Coordinates of C-alpha atoms in Angstrom, one line a residue:
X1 CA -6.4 -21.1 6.3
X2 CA -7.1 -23.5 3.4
X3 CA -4.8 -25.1 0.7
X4 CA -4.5 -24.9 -3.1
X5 CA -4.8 -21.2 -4.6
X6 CA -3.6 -19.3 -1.3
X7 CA -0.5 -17.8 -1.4
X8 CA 2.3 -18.2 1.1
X9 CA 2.4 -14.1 1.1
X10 CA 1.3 -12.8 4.8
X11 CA 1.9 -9.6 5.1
X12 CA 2.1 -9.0 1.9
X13 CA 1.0 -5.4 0.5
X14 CA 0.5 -3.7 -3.0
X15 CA 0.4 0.2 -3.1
X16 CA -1.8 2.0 -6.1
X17 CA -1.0 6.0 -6.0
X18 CA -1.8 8.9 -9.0
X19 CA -3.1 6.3 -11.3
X20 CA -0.1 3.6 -11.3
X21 CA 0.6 0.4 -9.6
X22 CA 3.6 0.7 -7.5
X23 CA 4.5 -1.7 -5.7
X24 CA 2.8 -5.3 -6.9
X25 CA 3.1 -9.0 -5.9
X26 CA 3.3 -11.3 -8.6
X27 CA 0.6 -13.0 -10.4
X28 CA -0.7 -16.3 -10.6
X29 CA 2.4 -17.7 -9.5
X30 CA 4.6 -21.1 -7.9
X31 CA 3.9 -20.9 -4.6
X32 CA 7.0 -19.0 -3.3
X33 CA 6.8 -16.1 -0.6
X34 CA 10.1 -14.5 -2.6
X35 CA 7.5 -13.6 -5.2
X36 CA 5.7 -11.2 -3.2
X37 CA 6.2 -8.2 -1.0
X38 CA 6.6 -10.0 2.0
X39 CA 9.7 -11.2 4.4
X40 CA 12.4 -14.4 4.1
X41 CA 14.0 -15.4 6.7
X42 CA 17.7 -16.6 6.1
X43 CA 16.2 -16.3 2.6
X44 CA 13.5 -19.0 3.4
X45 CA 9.4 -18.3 2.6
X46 CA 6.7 -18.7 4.4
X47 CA 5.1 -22.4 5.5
X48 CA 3.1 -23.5 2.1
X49 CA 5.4 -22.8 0.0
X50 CA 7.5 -24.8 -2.9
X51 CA 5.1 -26.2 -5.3
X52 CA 2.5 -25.7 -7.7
X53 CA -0.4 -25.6 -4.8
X54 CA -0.2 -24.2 -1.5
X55 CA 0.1 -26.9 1.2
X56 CA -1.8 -26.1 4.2
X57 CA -1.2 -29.4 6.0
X58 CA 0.9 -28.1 8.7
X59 CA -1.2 -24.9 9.5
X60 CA -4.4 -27.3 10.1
X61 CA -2.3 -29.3 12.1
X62 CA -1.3 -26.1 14.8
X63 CA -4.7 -24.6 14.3
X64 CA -3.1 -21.0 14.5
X65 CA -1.6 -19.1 12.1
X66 CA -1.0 -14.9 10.8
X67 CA -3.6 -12.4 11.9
X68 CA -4.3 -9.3 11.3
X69 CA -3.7 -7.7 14.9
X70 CA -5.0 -4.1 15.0
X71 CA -6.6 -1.4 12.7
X72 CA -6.5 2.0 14.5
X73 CA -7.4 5.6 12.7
X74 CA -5.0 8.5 14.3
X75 CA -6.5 11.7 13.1
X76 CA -4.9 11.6 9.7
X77 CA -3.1 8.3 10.3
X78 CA -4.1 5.1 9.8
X79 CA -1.9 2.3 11.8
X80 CA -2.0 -1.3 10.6
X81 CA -0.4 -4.2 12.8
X82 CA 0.1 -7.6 11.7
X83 CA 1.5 -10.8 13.6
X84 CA 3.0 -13.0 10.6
X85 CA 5.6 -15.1 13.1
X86 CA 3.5 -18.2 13.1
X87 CA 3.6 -17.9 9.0
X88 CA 7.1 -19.1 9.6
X89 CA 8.6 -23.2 9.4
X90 CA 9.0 -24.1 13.2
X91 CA 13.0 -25.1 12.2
X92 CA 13.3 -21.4 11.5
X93 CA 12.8 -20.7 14.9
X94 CA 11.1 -17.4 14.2
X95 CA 9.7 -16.2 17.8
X96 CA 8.4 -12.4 16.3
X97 CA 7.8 -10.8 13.2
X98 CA 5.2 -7.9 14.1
X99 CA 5.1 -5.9 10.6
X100 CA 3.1 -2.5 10.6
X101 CA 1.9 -0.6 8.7
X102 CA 1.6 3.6 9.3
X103 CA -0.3 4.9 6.8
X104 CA 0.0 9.1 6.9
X105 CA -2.6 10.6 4.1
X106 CA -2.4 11.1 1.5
X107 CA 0.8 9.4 0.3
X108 CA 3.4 8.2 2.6
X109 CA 3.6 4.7 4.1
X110 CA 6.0 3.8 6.9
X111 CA 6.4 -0.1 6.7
X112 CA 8.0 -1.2 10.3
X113 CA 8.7 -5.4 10.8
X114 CA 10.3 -6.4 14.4
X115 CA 12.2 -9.9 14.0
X116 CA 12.9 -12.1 16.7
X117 CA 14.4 -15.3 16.1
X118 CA 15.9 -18.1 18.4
X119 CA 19.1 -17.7 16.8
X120 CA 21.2 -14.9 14.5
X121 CA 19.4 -14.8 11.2
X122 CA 18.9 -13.0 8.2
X123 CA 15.8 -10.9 7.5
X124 CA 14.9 -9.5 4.1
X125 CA 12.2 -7.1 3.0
X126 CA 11.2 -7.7 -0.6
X127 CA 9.5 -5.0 -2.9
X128 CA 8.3 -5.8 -6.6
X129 CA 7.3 -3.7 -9.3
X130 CA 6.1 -4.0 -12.9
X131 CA 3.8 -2.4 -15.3
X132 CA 2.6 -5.1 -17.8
X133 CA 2.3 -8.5 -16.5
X134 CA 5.2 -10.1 -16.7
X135 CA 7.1 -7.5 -17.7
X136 CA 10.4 -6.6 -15.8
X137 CA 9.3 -2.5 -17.1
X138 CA 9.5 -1.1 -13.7
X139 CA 13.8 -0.7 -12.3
X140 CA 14.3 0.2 -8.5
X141 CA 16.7 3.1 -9.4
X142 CA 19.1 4.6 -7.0
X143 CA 18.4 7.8 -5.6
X144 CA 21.2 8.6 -2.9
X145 CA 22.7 6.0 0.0
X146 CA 19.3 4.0 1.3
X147 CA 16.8 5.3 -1.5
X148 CA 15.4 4.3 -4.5
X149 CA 12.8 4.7 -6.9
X150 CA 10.0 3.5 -8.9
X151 CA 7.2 4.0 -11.2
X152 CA 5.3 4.6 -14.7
X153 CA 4.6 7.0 -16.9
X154 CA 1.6 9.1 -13.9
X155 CA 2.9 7.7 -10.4
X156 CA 6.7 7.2 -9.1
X157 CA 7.2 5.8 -5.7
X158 CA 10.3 6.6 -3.5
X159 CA 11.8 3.6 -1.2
X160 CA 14.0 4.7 1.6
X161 CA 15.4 2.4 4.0
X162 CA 15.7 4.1 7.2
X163 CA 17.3 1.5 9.4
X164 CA 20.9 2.1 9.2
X165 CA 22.3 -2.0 9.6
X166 CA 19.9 -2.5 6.3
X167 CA 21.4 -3.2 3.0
X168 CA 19.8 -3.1 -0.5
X169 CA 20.3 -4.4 -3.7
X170 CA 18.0 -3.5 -6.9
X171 CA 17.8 -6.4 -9.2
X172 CA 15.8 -8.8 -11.6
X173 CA 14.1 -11.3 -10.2
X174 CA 13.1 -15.1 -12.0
X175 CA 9.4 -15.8 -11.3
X176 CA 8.2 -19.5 -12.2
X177 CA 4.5 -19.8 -13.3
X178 CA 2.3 -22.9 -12.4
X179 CA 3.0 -26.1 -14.1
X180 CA 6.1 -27.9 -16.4
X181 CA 7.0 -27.5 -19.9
X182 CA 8.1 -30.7 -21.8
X183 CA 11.2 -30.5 -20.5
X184 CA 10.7 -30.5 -16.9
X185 CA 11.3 -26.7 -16.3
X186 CA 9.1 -24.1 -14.8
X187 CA 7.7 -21.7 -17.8
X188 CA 8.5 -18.1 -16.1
X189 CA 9.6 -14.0 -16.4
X190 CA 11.3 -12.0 -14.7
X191 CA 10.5 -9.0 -12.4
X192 CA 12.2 -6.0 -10.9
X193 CA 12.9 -6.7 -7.3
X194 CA 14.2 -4.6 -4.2
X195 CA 15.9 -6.2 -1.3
X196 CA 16.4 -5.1 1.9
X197 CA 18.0 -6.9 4.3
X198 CA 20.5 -6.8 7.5
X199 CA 24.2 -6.8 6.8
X200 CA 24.9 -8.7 9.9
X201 CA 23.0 -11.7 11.5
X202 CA 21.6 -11.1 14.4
X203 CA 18.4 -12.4 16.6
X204 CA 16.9 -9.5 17.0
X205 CA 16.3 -6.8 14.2
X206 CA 13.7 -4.2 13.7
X207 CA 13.6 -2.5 10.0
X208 CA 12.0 0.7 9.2
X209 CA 11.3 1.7 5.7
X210 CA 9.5 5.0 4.2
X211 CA 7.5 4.9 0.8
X212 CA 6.3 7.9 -1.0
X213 CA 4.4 8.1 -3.8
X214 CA 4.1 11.6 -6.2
X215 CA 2.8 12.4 -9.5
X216 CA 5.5 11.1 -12.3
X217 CA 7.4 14.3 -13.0
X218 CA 7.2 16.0 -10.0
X219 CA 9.3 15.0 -6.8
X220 CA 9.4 13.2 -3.8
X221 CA 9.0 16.0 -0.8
X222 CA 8.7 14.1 3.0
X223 CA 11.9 14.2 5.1
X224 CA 12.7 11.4 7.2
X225 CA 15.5 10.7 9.6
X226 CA 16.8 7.4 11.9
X227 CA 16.8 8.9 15.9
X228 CA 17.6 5.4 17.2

């Protein structure tokens, strides 16, 4: 862990399918773990974050912090484990937040994040999408109950949130950029944003979303179901 340029983003993912970016953090950026495809808890980022420059004081002072748990090939899987819990402010109480990541070739991702927190809380999954920089050019559309979609002009991404407590709201998204105009404020742009989140708080929460990527014009094709 160091300080400065880092970004308070772990677990944090971009996906690049049939010649489009489809899902994609945020540029140069304030340092604010809302700006990237990561998790808030009770809509809180990760330690770090808040200013201009990340501040890495308190992760030197526990000496631990997110790892990247596991990397295991499946025949024609790929399954990606990551323990981001000690990204997390102590006061947040966050005890677990395993994300994984099932990767089934060529184009399907199944993004799974287990929360455990000492008390009832509020976990939300963020997705972003633009084209240009700084360009809100990229709308999570609704698809059905649970799905949306994405995408440019040669790839389109379907979201579906498979988790049945999980509510999600398509919307744009003020990002701040480094630095202060003359008059105190943040220069920024905007950005489409999904978010997924529980409808109730509880301690204990495990969300489970599919992503699908397919040529723009075609269709989305995987089936998916919630067993429990």
């Amino acid at each position: 862990v160091g300080g400065g340029h880092m970004t308070p983003a772990a677990g944090a993912f971009q996906i690049f399918a049939h010649g489009d970016r489809l899902l994609y953090n945020a540029e140069y950026v304030f340092k604010e773990t809302a700006f990237y495809n990561a998790a808030l808890v009770n809509g809180q980022g990760q330690l770090g974050s808040g200013g201009d420059w990340f501040e890495c004081t308190e992760f030197r002072r526990r000496k631990r912090g997110p790892r990247l748990s596991s990397v295991k090939e499946q025949g024609d899987a790929t399954v990606v484990a990551c323990d981001v819990a000690p990204a997390y402010p102590d006061p947040l109480g966050v005890k677990r937040h395993d994300r994984h990541f099932i990767y089934l070739r060529p184009d399907i991702w199944v993004l799974i994040d287990e929360f455990a927190t000492q008390r009832a809380s509020t976990f939300e999954i963020l997705f972003h999408a633009y084209g240009e920089p700084a360009a809100a050019d990229r709308p999570f559309t609704p698809c059905g109950p649970g799905v949306w979609e994405t995408g440019g002009a040669q790839g389109r991404l379907r979201v579906t949130g498979l988790t049945p407590a999980l509510q999600g709201a398509a919307e744009l998204q003020d990002i701040w950029r480094t630095g202060l105009k003359d008059d105190g404020t943040h220069p920024g742009y905007q950005m489409c944003l999904l978010r997924l989140k529980n409808a109730v708080p509880v301690r204990r929460f495990t969300s489970v979303v599919t992503l699908e990527a397919f040529p723009a014009g075609g269709a989305a094709t995987a089936a998916a179901a919630w067993d429990g």
